[in-house]
Each structure stands twice: as structure tokens, then as C-alpha cells.
PDB file of C-alpha atoms in Angstrom:
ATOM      1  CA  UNK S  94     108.899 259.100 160.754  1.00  0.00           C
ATOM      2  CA  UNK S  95     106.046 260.000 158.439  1.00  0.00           C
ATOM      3  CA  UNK S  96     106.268 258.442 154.886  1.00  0.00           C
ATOM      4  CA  UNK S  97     106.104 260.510 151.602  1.00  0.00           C
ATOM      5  CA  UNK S  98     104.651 260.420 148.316  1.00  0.00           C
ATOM      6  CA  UNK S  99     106.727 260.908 144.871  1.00  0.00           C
ATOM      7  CA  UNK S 100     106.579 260.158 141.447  1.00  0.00           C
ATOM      8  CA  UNK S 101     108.972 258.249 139.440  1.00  0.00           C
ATOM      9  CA  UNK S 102     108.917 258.676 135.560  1.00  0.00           C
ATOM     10  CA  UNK S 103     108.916 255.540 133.952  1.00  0.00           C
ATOM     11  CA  UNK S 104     108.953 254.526 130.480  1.00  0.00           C
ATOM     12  CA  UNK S 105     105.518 254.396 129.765  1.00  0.00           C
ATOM     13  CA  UNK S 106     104.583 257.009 132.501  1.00  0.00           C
ATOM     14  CA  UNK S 107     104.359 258.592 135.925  1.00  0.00           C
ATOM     15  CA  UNK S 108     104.192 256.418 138.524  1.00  0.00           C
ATOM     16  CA  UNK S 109     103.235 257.434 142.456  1.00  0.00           C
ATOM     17  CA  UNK S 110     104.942 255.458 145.100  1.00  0.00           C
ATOM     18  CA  UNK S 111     105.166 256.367 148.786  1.00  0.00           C
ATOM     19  CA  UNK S 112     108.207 256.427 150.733  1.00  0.00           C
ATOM     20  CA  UNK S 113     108.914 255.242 154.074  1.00  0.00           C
ATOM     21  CA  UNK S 114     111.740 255.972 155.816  1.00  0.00           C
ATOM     22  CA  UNK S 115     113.777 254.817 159.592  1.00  0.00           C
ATOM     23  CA  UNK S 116     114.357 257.979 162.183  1.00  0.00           C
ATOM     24  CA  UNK S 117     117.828 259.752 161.463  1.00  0.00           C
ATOM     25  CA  UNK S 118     119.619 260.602 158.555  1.00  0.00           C
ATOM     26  CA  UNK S 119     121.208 257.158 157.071  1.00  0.00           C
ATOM     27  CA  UNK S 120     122.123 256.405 154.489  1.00  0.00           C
ATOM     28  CA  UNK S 121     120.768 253.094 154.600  1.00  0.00           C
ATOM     29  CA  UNK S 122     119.947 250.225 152.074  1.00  0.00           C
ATOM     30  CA  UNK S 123     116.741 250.331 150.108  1.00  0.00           C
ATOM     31  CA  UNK S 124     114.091 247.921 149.330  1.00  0.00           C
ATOM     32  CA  UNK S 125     110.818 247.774 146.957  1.00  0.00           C
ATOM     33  CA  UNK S 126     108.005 246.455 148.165  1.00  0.00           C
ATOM     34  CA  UNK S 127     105.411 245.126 146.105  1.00  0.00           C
ATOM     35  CA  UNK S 128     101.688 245.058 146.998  1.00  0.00           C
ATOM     36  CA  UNK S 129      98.958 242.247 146.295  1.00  0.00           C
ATOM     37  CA  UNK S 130      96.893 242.247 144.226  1.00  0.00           C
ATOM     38  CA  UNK S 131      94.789 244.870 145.604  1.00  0.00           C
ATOM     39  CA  UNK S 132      97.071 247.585 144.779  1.00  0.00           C
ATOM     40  CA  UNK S 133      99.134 250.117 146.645  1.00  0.00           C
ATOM     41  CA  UNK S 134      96.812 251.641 149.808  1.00  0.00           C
ATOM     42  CA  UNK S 135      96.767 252.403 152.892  1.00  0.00           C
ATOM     43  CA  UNK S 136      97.290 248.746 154.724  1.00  0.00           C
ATOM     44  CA  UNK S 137     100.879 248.611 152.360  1.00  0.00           C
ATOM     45  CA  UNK S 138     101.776 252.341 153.995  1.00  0.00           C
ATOM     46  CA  UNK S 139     101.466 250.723 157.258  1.00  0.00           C
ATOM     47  CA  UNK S 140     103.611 247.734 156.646  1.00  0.00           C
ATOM     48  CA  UNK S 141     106.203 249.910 154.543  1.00  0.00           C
ATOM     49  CA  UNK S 142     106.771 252.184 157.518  1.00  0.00           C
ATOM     50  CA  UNK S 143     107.097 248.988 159.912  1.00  0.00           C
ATOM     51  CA  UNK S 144     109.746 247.967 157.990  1.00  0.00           C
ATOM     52  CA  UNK S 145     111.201 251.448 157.498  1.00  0.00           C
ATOM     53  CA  UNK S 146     111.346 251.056 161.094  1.00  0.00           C
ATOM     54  CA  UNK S 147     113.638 248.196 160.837  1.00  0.00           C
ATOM     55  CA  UNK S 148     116.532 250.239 159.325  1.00  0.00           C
ATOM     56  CA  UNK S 149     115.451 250.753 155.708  1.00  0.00           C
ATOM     57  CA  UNK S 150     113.867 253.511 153.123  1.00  0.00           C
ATOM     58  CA  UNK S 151     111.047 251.172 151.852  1.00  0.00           C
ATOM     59  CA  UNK S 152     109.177 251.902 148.408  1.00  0.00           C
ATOM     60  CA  UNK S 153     105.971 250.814 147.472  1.00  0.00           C
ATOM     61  CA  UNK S 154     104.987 251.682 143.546  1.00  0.00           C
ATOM     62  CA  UNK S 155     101.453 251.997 142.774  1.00  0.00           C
ATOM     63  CA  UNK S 156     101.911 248.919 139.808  1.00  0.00           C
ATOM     64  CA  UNK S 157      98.611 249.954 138.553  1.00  0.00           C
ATOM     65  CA  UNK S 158      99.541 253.646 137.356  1.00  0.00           C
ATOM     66  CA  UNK S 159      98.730 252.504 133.847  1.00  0.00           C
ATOM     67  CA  UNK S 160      95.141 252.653 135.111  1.00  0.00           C
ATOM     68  CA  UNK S 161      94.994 256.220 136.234  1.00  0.00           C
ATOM     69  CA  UNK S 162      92.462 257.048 138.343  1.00  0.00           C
ATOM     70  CA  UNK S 163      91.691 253.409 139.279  1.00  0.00           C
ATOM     71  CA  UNK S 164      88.909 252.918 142.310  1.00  0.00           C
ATOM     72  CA  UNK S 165      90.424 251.274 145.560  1.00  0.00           C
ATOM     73  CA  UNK S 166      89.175 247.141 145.623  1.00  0.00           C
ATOM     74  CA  UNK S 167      87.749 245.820 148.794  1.00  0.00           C
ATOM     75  CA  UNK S 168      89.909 243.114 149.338  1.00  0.00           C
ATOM     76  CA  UNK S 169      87.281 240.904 151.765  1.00  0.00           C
ATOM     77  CA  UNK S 170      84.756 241.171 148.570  1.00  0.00           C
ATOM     78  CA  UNK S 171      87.039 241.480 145.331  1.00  0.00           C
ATOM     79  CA  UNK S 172      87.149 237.889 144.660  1.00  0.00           C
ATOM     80  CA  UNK S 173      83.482 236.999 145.096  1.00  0.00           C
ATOM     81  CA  UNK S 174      82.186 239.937 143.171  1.00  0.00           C
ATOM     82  CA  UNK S 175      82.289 239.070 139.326  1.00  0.00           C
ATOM     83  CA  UNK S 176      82.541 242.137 138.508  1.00  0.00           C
ATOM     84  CA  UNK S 177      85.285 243.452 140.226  1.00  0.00           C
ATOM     85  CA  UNK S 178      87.138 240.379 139.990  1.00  0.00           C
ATOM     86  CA  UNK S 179      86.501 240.922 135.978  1.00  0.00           C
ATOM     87  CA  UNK S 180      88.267 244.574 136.408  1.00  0.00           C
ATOM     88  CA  UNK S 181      91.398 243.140 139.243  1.00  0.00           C
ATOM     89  CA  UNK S 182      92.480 240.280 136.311  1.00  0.00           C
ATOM     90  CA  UNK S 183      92.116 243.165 133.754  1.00  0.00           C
ATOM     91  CA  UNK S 184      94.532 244.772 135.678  1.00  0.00           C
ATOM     92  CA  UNK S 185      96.259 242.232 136.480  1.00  0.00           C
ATOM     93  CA  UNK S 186      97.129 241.348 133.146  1.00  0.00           C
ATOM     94  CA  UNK S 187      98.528 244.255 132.140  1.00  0.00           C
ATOM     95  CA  UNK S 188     101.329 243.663 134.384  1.00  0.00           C
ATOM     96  CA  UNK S 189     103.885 241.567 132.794  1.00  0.00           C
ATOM     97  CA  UNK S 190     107.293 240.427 133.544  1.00  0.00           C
ATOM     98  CA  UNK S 191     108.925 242.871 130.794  1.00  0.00           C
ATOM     99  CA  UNK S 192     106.719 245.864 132.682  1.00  0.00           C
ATOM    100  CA  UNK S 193     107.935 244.753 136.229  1.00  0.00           C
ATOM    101  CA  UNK S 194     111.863 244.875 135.022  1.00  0.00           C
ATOM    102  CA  UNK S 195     111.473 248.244 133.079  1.00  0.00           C
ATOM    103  CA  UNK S 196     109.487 249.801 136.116  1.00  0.00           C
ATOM    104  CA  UNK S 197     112.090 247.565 138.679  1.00  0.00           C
ATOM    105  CA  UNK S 198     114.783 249.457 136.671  1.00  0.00           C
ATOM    106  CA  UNK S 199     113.256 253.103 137.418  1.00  0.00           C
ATOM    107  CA  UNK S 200     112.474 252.125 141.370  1.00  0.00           C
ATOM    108  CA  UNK S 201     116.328 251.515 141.807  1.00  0.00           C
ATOM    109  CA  UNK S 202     117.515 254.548 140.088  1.00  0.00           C
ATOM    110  CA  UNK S 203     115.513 256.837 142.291  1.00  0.00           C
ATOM    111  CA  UNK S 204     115.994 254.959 145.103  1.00  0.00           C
ATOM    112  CA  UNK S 205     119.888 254.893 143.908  1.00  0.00           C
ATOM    113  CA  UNK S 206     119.585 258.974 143.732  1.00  0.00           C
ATOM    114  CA  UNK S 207     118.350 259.514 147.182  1.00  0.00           C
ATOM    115  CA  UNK S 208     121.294 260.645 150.259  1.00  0.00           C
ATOM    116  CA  UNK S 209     119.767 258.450 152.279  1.00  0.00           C
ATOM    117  CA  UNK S 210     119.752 255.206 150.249  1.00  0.00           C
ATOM    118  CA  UNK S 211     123.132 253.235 150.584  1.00  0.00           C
ATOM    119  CA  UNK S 212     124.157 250.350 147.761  1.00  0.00           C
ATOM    120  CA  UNK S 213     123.587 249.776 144.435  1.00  0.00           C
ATOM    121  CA  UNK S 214     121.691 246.798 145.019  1.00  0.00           C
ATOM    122  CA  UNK S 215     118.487 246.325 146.803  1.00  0.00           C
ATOM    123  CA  UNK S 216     115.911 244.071 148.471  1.00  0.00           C
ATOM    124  CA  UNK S 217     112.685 243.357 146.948  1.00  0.00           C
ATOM    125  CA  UNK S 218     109.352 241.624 148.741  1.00  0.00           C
ATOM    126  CA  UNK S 219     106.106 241.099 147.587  1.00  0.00           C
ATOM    127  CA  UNK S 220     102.816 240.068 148.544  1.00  0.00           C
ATOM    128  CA  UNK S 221     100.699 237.568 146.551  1.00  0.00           C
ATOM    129  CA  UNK S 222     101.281 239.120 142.547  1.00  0.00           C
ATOM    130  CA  UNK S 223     103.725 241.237 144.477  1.00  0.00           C
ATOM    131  CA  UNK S 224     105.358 238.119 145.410  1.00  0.00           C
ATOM    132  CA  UNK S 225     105.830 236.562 141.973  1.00  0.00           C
ATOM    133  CA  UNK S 226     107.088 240.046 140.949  1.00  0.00           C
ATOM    134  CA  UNK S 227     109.738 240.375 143.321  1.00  0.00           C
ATOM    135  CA  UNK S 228     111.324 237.405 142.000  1.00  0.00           C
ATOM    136  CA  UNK S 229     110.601 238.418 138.400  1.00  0.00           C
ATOM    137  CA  UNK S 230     113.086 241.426 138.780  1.00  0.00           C
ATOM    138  CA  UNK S 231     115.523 239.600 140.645  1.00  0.00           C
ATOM    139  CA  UNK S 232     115.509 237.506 137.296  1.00  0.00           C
ATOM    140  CA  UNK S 233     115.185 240.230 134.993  1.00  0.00           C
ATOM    141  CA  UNK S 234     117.337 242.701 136.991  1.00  0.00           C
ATOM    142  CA  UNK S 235     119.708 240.866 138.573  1.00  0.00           C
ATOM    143  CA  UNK S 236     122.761 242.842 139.123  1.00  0.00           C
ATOM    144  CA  UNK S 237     120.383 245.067 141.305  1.00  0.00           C
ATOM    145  CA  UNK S 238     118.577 243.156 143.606  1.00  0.00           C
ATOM    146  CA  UNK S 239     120.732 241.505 146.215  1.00  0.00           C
ATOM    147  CA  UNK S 240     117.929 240.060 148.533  1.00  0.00           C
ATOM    148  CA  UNK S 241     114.131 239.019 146.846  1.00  0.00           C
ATOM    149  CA  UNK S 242     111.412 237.757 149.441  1.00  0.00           C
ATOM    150  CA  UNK S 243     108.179 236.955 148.433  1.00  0.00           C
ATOM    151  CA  UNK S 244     105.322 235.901 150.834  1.00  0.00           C
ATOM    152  CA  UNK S 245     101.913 233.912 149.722  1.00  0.00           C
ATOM    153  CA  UNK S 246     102.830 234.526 146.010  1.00  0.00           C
ATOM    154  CA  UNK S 247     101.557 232.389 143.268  1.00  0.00           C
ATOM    155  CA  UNK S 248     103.133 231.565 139.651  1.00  0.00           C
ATOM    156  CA  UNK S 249     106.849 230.722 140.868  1.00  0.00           C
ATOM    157  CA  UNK S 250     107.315 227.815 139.113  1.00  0.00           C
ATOM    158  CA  UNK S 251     104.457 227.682 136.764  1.00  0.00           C
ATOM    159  CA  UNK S 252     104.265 226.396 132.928  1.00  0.00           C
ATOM    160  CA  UNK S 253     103.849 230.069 131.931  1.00  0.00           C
ATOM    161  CA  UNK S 254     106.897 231.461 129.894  1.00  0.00           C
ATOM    162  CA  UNK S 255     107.590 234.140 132.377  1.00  0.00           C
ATOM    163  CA  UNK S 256     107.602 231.915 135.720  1.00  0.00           C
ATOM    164  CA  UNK S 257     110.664 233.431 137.385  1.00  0.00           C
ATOM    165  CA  UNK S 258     111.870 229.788 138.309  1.00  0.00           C
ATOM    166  CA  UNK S 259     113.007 230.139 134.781  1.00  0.00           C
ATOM    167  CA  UNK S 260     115.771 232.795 135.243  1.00  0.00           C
ATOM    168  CA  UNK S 261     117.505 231.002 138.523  1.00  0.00           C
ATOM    169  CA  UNK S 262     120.297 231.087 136.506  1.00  0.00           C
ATOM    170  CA  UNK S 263     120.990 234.196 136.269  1.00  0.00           C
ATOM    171  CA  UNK S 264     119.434 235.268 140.005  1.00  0.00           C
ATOM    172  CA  UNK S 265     122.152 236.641 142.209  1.00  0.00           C
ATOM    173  CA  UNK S 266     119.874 237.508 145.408  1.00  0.00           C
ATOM    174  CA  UNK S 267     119.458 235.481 148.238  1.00  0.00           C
ATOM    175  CA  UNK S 268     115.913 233.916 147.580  1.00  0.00           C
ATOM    176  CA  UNK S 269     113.013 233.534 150.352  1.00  0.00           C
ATOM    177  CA  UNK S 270     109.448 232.348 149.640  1.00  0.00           C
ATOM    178  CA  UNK S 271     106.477 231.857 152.372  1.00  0.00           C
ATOM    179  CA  UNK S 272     104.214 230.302 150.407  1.00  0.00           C
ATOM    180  CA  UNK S 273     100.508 229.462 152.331  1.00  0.00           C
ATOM    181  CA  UNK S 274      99.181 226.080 152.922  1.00  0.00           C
ATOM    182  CA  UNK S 275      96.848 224.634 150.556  1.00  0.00           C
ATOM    183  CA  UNK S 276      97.191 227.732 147.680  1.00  0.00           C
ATOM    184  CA  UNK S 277      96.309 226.482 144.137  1.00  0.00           C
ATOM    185  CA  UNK S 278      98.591 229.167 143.181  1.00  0.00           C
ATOM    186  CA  UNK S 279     101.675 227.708 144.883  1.00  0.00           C
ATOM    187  CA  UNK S 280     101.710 224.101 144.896  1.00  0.00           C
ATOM    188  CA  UNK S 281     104.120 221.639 146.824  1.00  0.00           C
ATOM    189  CA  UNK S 282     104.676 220.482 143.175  1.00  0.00           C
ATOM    190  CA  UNK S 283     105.651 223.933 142.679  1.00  0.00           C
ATOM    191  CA  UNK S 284     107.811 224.275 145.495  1.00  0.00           C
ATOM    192  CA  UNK S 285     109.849 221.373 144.788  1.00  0.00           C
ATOM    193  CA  UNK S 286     109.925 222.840 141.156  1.00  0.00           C
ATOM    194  CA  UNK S 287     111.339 225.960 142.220  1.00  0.00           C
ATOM    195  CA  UNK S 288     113.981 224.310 145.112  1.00  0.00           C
ATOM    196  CA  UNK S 289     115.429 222.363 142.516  1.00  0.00           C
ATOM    197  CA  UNK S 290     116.023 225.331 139.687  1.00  0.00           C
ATOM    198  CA  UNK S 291     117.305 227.475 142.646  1.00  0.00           C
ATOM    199  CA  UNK S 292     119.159 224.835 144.122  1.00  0.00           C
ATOM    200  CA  UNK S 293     120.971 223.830 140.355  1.00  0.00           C
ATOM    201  CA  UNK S 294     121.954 227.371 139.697  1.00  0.00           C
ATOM    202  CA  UNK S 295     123.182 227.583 142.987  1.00  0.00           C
ATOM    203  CA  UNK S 296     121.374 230.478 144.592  1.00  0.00           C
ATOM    204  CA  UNK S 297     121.113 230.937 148.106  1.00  0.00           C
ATOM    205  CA  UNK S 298     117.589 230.043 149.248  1.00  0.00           C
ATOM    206  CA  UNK S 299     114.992 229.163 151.467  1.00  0.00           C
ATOM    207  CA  UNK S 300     111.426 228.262 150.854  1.00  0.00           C
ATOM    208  CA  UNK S 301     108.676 227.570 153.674  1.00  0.00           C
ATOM    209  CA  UNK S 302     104.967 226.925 153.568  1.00  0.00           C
ATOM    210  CA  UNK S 303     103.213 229.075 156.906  1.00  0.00           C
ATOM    211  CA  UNK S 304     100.457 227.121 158.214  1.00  0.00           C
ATOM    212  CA  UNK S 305      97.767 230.058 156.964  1.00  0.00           C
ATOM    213  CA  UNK S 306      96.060 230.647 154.371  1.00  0.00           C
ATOM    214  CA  UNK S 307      96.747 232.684 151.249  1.00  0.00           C
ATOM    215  CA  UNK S 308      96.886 236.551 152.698  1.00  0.00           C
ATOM    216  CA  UNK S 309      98.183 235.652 155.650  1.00  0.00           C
ATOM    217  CA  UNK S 310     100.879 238.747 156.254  1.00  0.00           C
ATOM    218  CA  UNK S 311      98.510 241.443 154.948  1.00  0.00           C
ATOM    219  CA  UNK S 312      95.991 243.028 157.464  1.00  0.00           C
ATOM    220  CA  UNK S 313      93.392 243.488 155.145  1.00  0.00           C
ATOM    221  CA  UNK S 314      93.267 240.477 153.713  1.00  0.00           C
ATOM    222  CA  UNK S 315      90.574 238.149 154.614  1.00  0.00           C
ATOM    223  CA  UNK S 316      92.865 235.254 155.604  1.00  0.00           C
ATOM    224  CA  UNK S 317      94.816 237.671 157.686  1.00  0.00           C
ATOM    225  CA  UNK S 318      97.107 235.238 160.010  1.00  0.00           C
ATOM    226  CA  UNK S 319      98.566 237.193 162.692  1.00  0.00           C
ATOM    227  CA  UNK S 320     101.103 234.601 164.307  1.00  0.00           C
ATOM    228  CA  UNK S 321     102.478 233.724 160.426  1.00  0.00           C
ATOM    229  CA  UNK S 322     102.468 237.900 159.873  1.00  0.00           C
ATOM    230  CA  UNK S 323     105.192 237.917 162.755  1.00  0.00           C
ATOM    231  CA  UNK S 324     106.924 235.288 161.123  1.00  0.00           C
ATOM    232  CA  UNK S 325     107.275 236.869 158.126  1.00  0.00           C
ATOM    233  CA  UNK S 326     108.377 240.087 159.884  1.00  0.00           C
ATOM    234  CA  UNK S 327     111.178 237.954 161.470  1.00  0.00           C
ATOM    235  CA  UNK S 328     112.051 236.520 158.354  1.00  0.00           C
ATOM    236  CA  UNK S 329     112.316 239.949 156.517  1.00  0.00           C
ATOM    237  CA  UNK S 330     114.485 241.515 159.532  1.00  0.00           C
ATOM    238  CA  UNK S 331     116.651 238.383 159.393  1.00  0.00           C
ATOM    239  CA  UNK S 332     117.145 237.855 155.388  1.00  0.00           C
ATOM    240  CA  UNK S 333     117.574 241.729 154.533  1.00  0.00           C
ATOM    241  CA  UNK S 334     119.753 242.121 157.701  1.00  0.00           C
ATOM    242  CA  UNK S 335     122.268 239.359 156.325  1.00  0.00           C
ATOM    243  CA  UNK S 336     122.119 240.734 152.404  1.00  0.00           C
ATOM    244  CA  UNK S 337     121.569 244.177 152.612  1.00  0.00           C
ATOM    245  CA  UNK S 338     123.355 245.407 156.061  1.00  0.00           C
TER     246      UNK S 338
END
């Protein structure tokens, strides 16, 4: 089925997101999905539909709405280019763990609004930032996320005051994290951190490392990884399946 754009008014804006949705009429259970670094585009329409596809109305926000107007990144380049690495961390940085709850809080009431959204909790994934945010809001917004997956995301278990490994306690989603071999951003050190907070606030988990590079489930992405991109399809269909119906 085609997907759709909307807007969702936030509190410090509008933000667009695009909808994808399964073939019928539901209802059936919702889920965020949170793009990379790079942004909401065309690549995270794709991937939003296959999972539609799955049995799920699937939202991706553009997170970088506070940047109206902002020009696409090309994700093979972004990171070698000073500048437009410069103008990604500026953007990046705007997007902090008090922003991703208050903007969590306004995906789930429109998704919560729609006929053909079930539940009153939801799944989250994420992608790289996307990943670290997913688990952010099932930190900060925990009541309403019943199943958070994040794939090649970095800052899980960091020093930083906002590493979500610092709100296990209070996480009532069933956890998954696919972290890529040999990411700075995601350390075995890091795992282990994050197993053991997870594990001592007793919240249902599972943490793997693919054998692929950071990237690996995103088509555009450089490191692209096609055999660990099926995984992580499998391990969405299985971990939403069992927490979200």
C-alpha cells in the first residue's frame, strides 16, 4: 500500500513524518522508526513500508524539522567531507534526549488517534542515532513503548548523562540491540555495560554484535551488509511479533 505524509504538531513545531501502512483495514499495532543519522529520505520510506508489510502502521519523523528546509546528506560522502560532517554534528546536537521524549510523546498520540493503530503502547527501532534514540524514549517514555530495537547504534552505555543504559530501571519494553563489529561507538565494553544495567533491572533483553560493519541494515549506507540486513528483518518480525501482536 502506498505510504503517506502528515504532520504532527509538536511542542516546539511541525514535524513531517511519512506513514506506512500493511494492506486492509487493521487496526494493528504501531511502531516509530527512527532514521540514522542521515535523516528521514527516501531509503527509510522503503524500509518503513517493508515493515508495514509485516503487519504494522510504521512512522518515520523527520528528527531534523528544527532545521527547516535542511539539504538531503549523501550518506557514502557525509563523513569524509568536513564540511558536511561540520553541518550533520550541528544537527546532531540539537537532538537531545529531553527532545526525543517530548517529540516520542507526540508520535504516540497521533499514532494513538489513528482507526487503524491498535494499543497504547508501541514499538520503537532505530538506526545508528536512531538507535540510541529508540532506547532513549523507552527510558523517558516508558509506559508507551512496549518493544525498543535498535540496530548499529552508538552511545548505549556511554559516560554521557543521557546514555539510556541509565534509565533500565524504569524501561518496561522488551530490549534488542544489533550492534556492528568493531564500532567505536558501541564497544564490547559497552555491551557488557548495558547487559548488566538491563539485566539488574530486570528487563527482557537481547543484545548481538552482526558480523558487519556500522550501517549494515540501511541500503544507502556505505557499509551496507545485506546477509546482516535480513537478520535484522528477522529479528524485527520476531521481537515486535512477541510484544506488540
Amino acid at each position: 500500500m502506498p505510504t503517506m505524509t502528515d504532520t504532527i504538531t509538536t511542542t516546539d513545531g511541525s514535524c513531517p513524518v511519512t506513514v506506512a501502512t500493511p494492506e486492509g483495514d487493521g487496526p494493528w499495532p504501531g511502531v516509530v522508526m527512527y532514521p540514522d543519522a542521515g535523516g528521514a529520505r527516501q531509503t527509510f520510506t522503503e524500509m518503513a513500508q517493508r515493515l508495514a508489510d509485516l503487519g504494522y502502521v510504521v512512522l518515520v519523523p523527520d528528527v531534523y524539522y528544527r532545521d527547516p528546509g535542511w539539504a538531503p546528506f549523501e550518506m557514502t560522502t557525509v563523513f569524509s567531507d568536513a564540511g558536511e560532517r561540520a553541518r550533520l554534528f550541528g544537527m546532531i546536537s540539537k537532538v537531545t534526549p529531553e527532545i526525543m521524549a517530548a517529540d516520542a510523546a507526540a508520535f504516540f498520540d497521533y499514532l494513538q488517534s489513528r482507526p487503524d493503530v491498535s494499543g497504547t503502547a508501541f514499538g520503537t527501532t532505530g538506526y545508528c542515532m536512531g538507535g540510541r534514540t529508540s532506547l532513549v524514549v523507552a527510558g523517558r517514555v516508558p509506559a508507551r513503548v512496549a518493544a525498543a530495537m535498535s540496530f548499529h547504534g552508538g552511545g548505549l552505555a556511554s559516560d554521557d548523562a543521557g546514555s539510556p543504559h541509565l534509565l533500565a530501571d524504569v524501561i518496561r519494553a522488551t530490549v534488542y540491540v544489533g550492534g556492528a563489529k568493531d564500532d567505536a561507538s558501541f564497544t564490547p565494553e559497552q555491551a557488557e555495560t548495558l547487559d548488566k544495567a538491563l539485566t539488574a533491572a530486570g528487563v527482557e533483553h537481547t543484545i548481538e554484535i552482526y558480523d558487519a560493519g556500522h550501517g549494515f541494515a540501511v541500503p544507502d549506507n556505505g557499509p551496507f551488509d545485506e546477509a546482516a540486513a535480513e537478520r535484522h528483518w528477522q529479528a524485527m518480525q520476531r521481537v515486535f511479533g512477541a510484544s506488540l501482536g
